Amino acid sequence: MKKIRQAERNLAVVNEDELALETTQIVYDALIDIRKKLSRKIGKKAKKKVEADINCIGELNLCVSQNADFYRQKIYISQNPVYLIYNREKGKANNYIGEKNLINSEYKKLYEILDKYNLISYVDE
């Protein structure tokens, strides 16, 4: 029985890691699309800012400890579902919406970047 519980915990961690990787990939794709759409008139500075945010996304560790008490909030980026992770208890105060009460600073940075480019939607469009 003990081995089964351990295997279940490991599978749960793998599932959360997979969701974090999917989120990262979808955000990458959205930012790359934004970068491609920037015209030459806007200039290199805007492209450099997007590139800096793309690099920042690559450095984020969105994996959450299996011991953390969290709530997964589904959002949509370019019609693709991804998840923001909130502190289960504190997040209730703002209905698990917005930057407040995200599980850690990595998710706060992710939220800031998504918000900067207006990529967050709470409904599938």
Short mmCIF file of N, CA and C in Angstrom, two decimals, residues 7-87:
data_model
loop_
_atom_site.label_atom_id
_atom_site.label_comp_id
_atom_site.label_asym_id
_atom_site.label_seq_id
_atom_site.Cartn_x
_atom_site.Cartn_y
_atom_site.Cartn_z
N ALA A 7 3.80 6.00 -5.56
CA ALA A 7 3.63 6.09 -7.01
C ALA A 7 2.58 7.13 -7.36
N GLU A 8 1.50 7.21 -6.61
CA GLU A 8 0.47 8.22 -6.86
C GLU A 8 1.03 9.63 -6.69
N ARG A 9 1.85 9.84 -5.68
CA ARG A 9 2.47 11.15 -5.47
C ARG A 9 3.38 11.51 -6.63
N ASN A 10 4.17 10.55 -7.08
CA ASN A 10 5.07 10.78 -8.21
C ASN A 10 4.29 11.11 -9.47
N LEU A 11 3.19 10.43 -9.71
CA LEU A 11 2.37 10.70 -10.89
C LEU A 11 1.74 12.08 -10.80
N ALA A 12 1.33 12.49 -9.62
CA ALA A 12 0.76 13.82 -9.45
C ALA A 12 1.79 14.90 -9.77
N VAL A 13 3.02 14.69 -9.33
CA VAL A 13 4.08 15.65 -9.61
C VAL A 13 4.35 15.70 -11.11
N VAL A 14 4.40 14.55 -11.75
CA VAL A 14 4.63 14.50 -13.19
C VAL A 14 3.52 15.25 -13.93
N ASN A 15 2.27 15.09 -13.51
CA ASN A 15 1.15 15.77 -14.14
C ASN A 15 1.29 17.28 -14.00
N GLU A 16 1.63 17.76 -12.81
CA GLU A 16 1.80 19.19 -12.59
C GLU A 16 2.96 19.74 -13.41
N ASP A 17 4.05 18.97 -13.50
CA ASP A 17 5.19 19.39 -14.31
C ASP A 17 4.80 19.49 -15.78
N GLU A 18 4.00 18.55 -16.23
CA GLU A 18 3.55 18.56 -17.63
C GLU A 18 2.70 19.80 -17.91
N LEU A 19 1.81 20.14 -16.99
CA LEU A 19 0.99 21.34 -17.16
C LEU A 19 1.85 22.59 -17.18
N ALA A 20 2.88 22.63 -16.36
CA ALA A 20 3.78 23.78 -16.33
C ALA A 20 4.53 23.90 -17.66
N LEU A 21 4.98 22.79 -18.20
CA LEU A 21 5.68 22.81 -19.50
C LEU A 21 4.75 23.23 -20.63
N GLU A 22 3.51 22.75 -20.60
CA GLU A 22 2.53 23.15 -21.62
C GLU A 22 2.26 24.65 -21.54
N THR A 23 2.12 25.15 -20.32
CA THR A 23 1.89 26.58 -20.13
C THR A 23 3.04 27.39 -20.71
N THR A 24 4.25 26.98 -20.39
CA THR A 24 5.43 27.67 -20.90
C THR A 24 5.44 27.68 -22.43
N GLN A 25 5.15 26.56 -23.05
CA GLN A 25 5.17 26.46 -24.51
C GLN A 25 4.11 27.35 -25.15
N ILE A 26 2.92 27.37 -24.58
CA ILE A 26 1.83 28.19 -25.13
C ILE A 26 2.17 29.68 -25.00
N VAL A 27 2.77 30.07 -23.88
CA VAL A 27 3.17 31.46 -23.70
C VAL A 27 4.28 31.82 -24.69
N TYR A 28 5.25 30.93 -24.86
CA TYR A 28 6.29 31.14 -25.87
C TYR A 28 5.66 31.41 -27.23
N ASP A 29 4.77 30.54 -27.65
CA ASP A 29 4.15 30.67 -28.96
C ASP A 29 3.42 31.99 -29.12
N ALA A 30 2.69 32.40 -28.09
CA ALA A 30 1.95 33.66 -28.14
C ALA A 30 2.90 34.85 -28.26
N LEU A 31 3.99 34.84 -27.50
CA LEU A 31 4.94 35.94 -27.56
C LEU A 31 5.69 35.97 -28.89
N ILE A 32 5.99 34.83 -29.42
CA ILE A 32 6.66 34.77 -30.73
C ILE A 32 5.74 35.32 -31.80
N ASP A 33 4.44 35.00 -31.72
CA ASP A 33 3.48 35.57 -32.67
C ASP A 33 3.44 37.09 -32.57
N ILE A 34 3.46 37.60 -31.35
CA ILE A 34 3.47 39.06 -31.15
C ILE A 34 4.72 39.67 -31.76
N ARG A 35 5.84 39.03 -31.54
CA ARG A 35 7.10 39.54 -32.08
C ARG A 35 7.07 39.56 -33.60
N LYS A 36 6.53 38.52 -34.21
CA LYS A 36 6.45 38.45 -35.67
C LYS A 36 5.55 39.54 -36.24
N LYS A 37 4.51 39.92 -35.51
CA LYS A 37 3.55 40.90 -36.00
C LYS A 37 4.04 42.34 -35.87
N LEU A 38 5.07 42.55 -35.10
CA LEU A 38 5.60 43.90 -34.95
C LEU A 38 6.20 44.36 -36.28
N SER A 39 5.77 45.51 -36.73
CA SER A 39 6.26 46.02 -38.01
C SER A 39 7.61 46.70 -37.83
N ARG A 40 8.24 46.96 -38.91
CA ARG A 40 9.53 47.64 -38.88
C ARG A 40 9.38 49.07 -38.38
N LYS A 41 8.20 49.64 -38.58
CA LYS A 41 7.97 51.01 -38.14
C LYS A 41 8.07 51.12 -36.62
N ILE A 42 7.60 50.10 -35.93
CA ILE A 42 7.63 50.14 -34.47
C ILE A 42 9.07 50.09 -33.99
N GLY A 43 9.88 49.35 -34.69
CA GLY A 43 11.31 49.38 -34.40
C GLY A 43 11.84 48.21 -33.62
N LYS A 44 13.13 48.25 -33.49
CA LYS A 44 13.86 47.17 -32.84
C LYS A 44 13.64 47.15 -31.33
N LYS A 45 13.38 48.32 -30.74
CA LYS A 45 13.22 48.38 -29.29
C LYS A 45 12.05 47.52 -28.82
N ALA A 46 10.94 47.60 -29.54
CA ALA A 46 9.76 46.81 -29.17
C ALA A 46 10.05 45.32 -29.30
N LYS A 47 10.74 44.96 -30.38
CA LYS A 47 11.09 43.56 -30.57
C LYS A 47 12.03 43.08 -29.48
N LYS A 48 12.96 43.92 -29.08
CA LYS A 48 13.91 43.57 -28.02
C LYS A 48 13.17 43.34 -26.69
N LYS A 49 12.15 44.16 -26.43
CA LYS A 49 11.38 43.98 -25.20
C LYS A 49 10.64 42.65 -25.21
N VAL A 50 10.05 42.31 -26.35
CA VAL A 50 9.35 41.02 -26.45
C VAL A 50 10.35 39.88 -26.31
N GLU A 51 11.50 40.00 -26.94
CA GLU A 51 12.53 38.98 -26.83
C GLU A 51 13.00 38.82 -25.38
N ALA A 52 13.12 39.92 -24.67
CA ALA A 52 13.51 39.86 -23.26
C ALA A 52 12.45 39.11 -22.45
N ASP A 53 11.18 39.36 -22.75
CA ASP A 53 10.11 38.64 -22.05
C ASP A 53 10.10 37.16 -22.42
N ILE A 54 10.39 36.84 -23.66
CA ILE A 54 10.49 35.44 -24.08
C ILE A 54 11.60 34.75 -23.29
N ASN A 55 12.74 35.41 -23.16
CA ASN A 55 13.85 34.85 -22.39
C ASN A 55 13.48 34.69 -20.92
N CYS A 56 12.74 35.65 -20.40
CA CYS A 56 12.31 35.60 -19.00
C CYS A 56 11.40 34.39 -18.77
N ILE A 57 10.49 34.14 -19.70
CA ILE A 57 9.59 32.98 -19.59
C ILE A 57 10.42 31.70 -19.54
N GLY A 58 11.47 31.63 -20.34
CA GLY A 58 12.32 30.46 -20.36
C GLY A 58 13.03 30.20 -19.05
N GLU A 59 13.23 31.24 -18.27
CA GLU A 59 13.94 31.10 -17.00
C GLU A 59 13.01 30.79 -15.83
N LEU A 60 11.70 30.90 -16.03
CA LEU A 60 10.76 30.66 -14.94
C LEU A 60 10.66 29.18 -14.61
N ASN A 61 10.58 28.89 -13.34
CA ASN A 61 10.33 27.52 -12.89
C ASN A 61 8.89 27.47 -12.40
N LEU A 62 8.01 26.96 -13.24
CA LEU A 62 6.58 26.94 -12.93
C LEU A 62 6.14 25.65 -12.25
N CYS A 63 7.08 24.79 -11.92
CA CYS A 63 6.74 23.56 -11.21
C CYS A 63 6.48 23.91 -9.75
N VAL A 64 5.40 23.36 -9.22
CA VAL A 64 4.97 23.65 -7.85
C VAL A 64 5.24 22.44 -6.98
N SER A 65 5.71 22.67 -5.79
CA SER A 65 5.98 21.60 -4.84
C SER A 65 4.72 20.78 -4.59
N GLN A 66 4.89 19.49 -4.49
CA GLN A 66 3.71 18.63 -4.25
C GLN A 66 3.12 18.87 -2.87
N ASN A 67 3.87 19.52 -1.99
CA ASN A 67 3.37 19.80 -0.64
C ASN A 67 2.54 21.08 -0.59
N ALA A 68 2.59 21.87 -1.66
CA ALA A 68 1.89 23.15 -1.67
C ALA A 68 0.38 22.94 -1.77
N ASP A 69 -0.36 23.77 -1.06
CA ASP A 69 -1.82 23.73 -1.11
C ASP A 69 -2.24 24.79 -2.12
N PHE A 70 -2.59 24.35 -3.32
CA PHE A 70 -2.84 25.30 -4.39
C PHE A 70 -4.17 25.04 -5.10
N TYR A 71 -4.55 26.04 -5.90
CA TYR A 71 -5.75 25.95 -6.73
C TYR A 71 -5.31 26.30 -8.15
N ARG A 72 -5.71 25.46 -9.09
CA ARG A 72 -5.39 25.67 -10.50
C ARG A 72 -6.52 26.45 -11.16
N GLN A 73 -6.23 27.66 -11.64
CA GLN A 73 -7.23 28.48 -12.34
C GLN A 73 -6.97 28.39 -13.84
N LYS A 74 -7.96 27.91 -14.57
CA LYS A 74 -7.82 27.80 -16.02
C LYS A 74 -8.02 29.17 -16.65
N ILE A 75 -7.08 29.54 -17.51
CA ILE A 75 -7.21 30.73 -18.33
C ILE A 75 -6.94 30.31 -19.77
N TYR A 76 -7.17 31.23 -20.68
CA TYR A 76 -6.93 30.92 -22.09
C TYR A 76 -5.97 31.95 -22.68
N ILE A 77 -5.04 31.44 -23.45
CA ILE A 77 -4.11 32.26 -24.20
C ILE A 77 -4.23 31.82 -25.65
N SER A 78 -4.70 32.70 -26.49
CA SER A 78 -4.92 32.37 -27.91
C SER A 78 -5.75 31.09 -28.04
N GLN A 79 -6.80 31.00 -27.27
CA GLN A 79 -7.75 29.88 -27.25
C GLN A 79 -7.17 28.58 -26.72
N ASN A 80 -5.99 28.63 -26.16
CA ASN A 80 -5.36 27.44 -25.56
C ASN A 80 -5.47 27.52 -24.05
N PRO A 81 -5.97 26.45 -23.43
CA PRO A 81 -6.08 26.49 -21.97
C PRO A 81 -4.72 26.30 -21.29
N VAL A 82 -4.47 27.16 -20.32
CA VAL A 82 -3.28 27.04 -19.46
C VAL A 82 -3.75 27.31 -18.03
N TYR A 83 -2.85 27.14 -17.08
CA TYR A 83 -3.24 27.27 -15.68
C TYR A 83 -2.34 28.21 -14.93
N LEU A 84 -2.96 29.08 -14.15
CA LEU A 84 -2.26 29.88 -13.16
C LEU A 84 -2.49 29.20 -11.82
N ILE A 85 -1.46 29.15 -11.00
CA ILE A 85 -1.55 28.46 -9.73
C ILE A 85 -1.63 29.48 -8.59
N TYR A 86 -2.71 29.37 -7.82
CA TYR A 86 -2.95 30.28 -6.70
C TYR A 86 -2.83 29.55 -5.37
N ASN A 87 -2.52 30.30 -4.33
CA ASN A 87 -2.58 29.79 -2.98
C ASN A 87 -4.05 29.50 -2.69
#
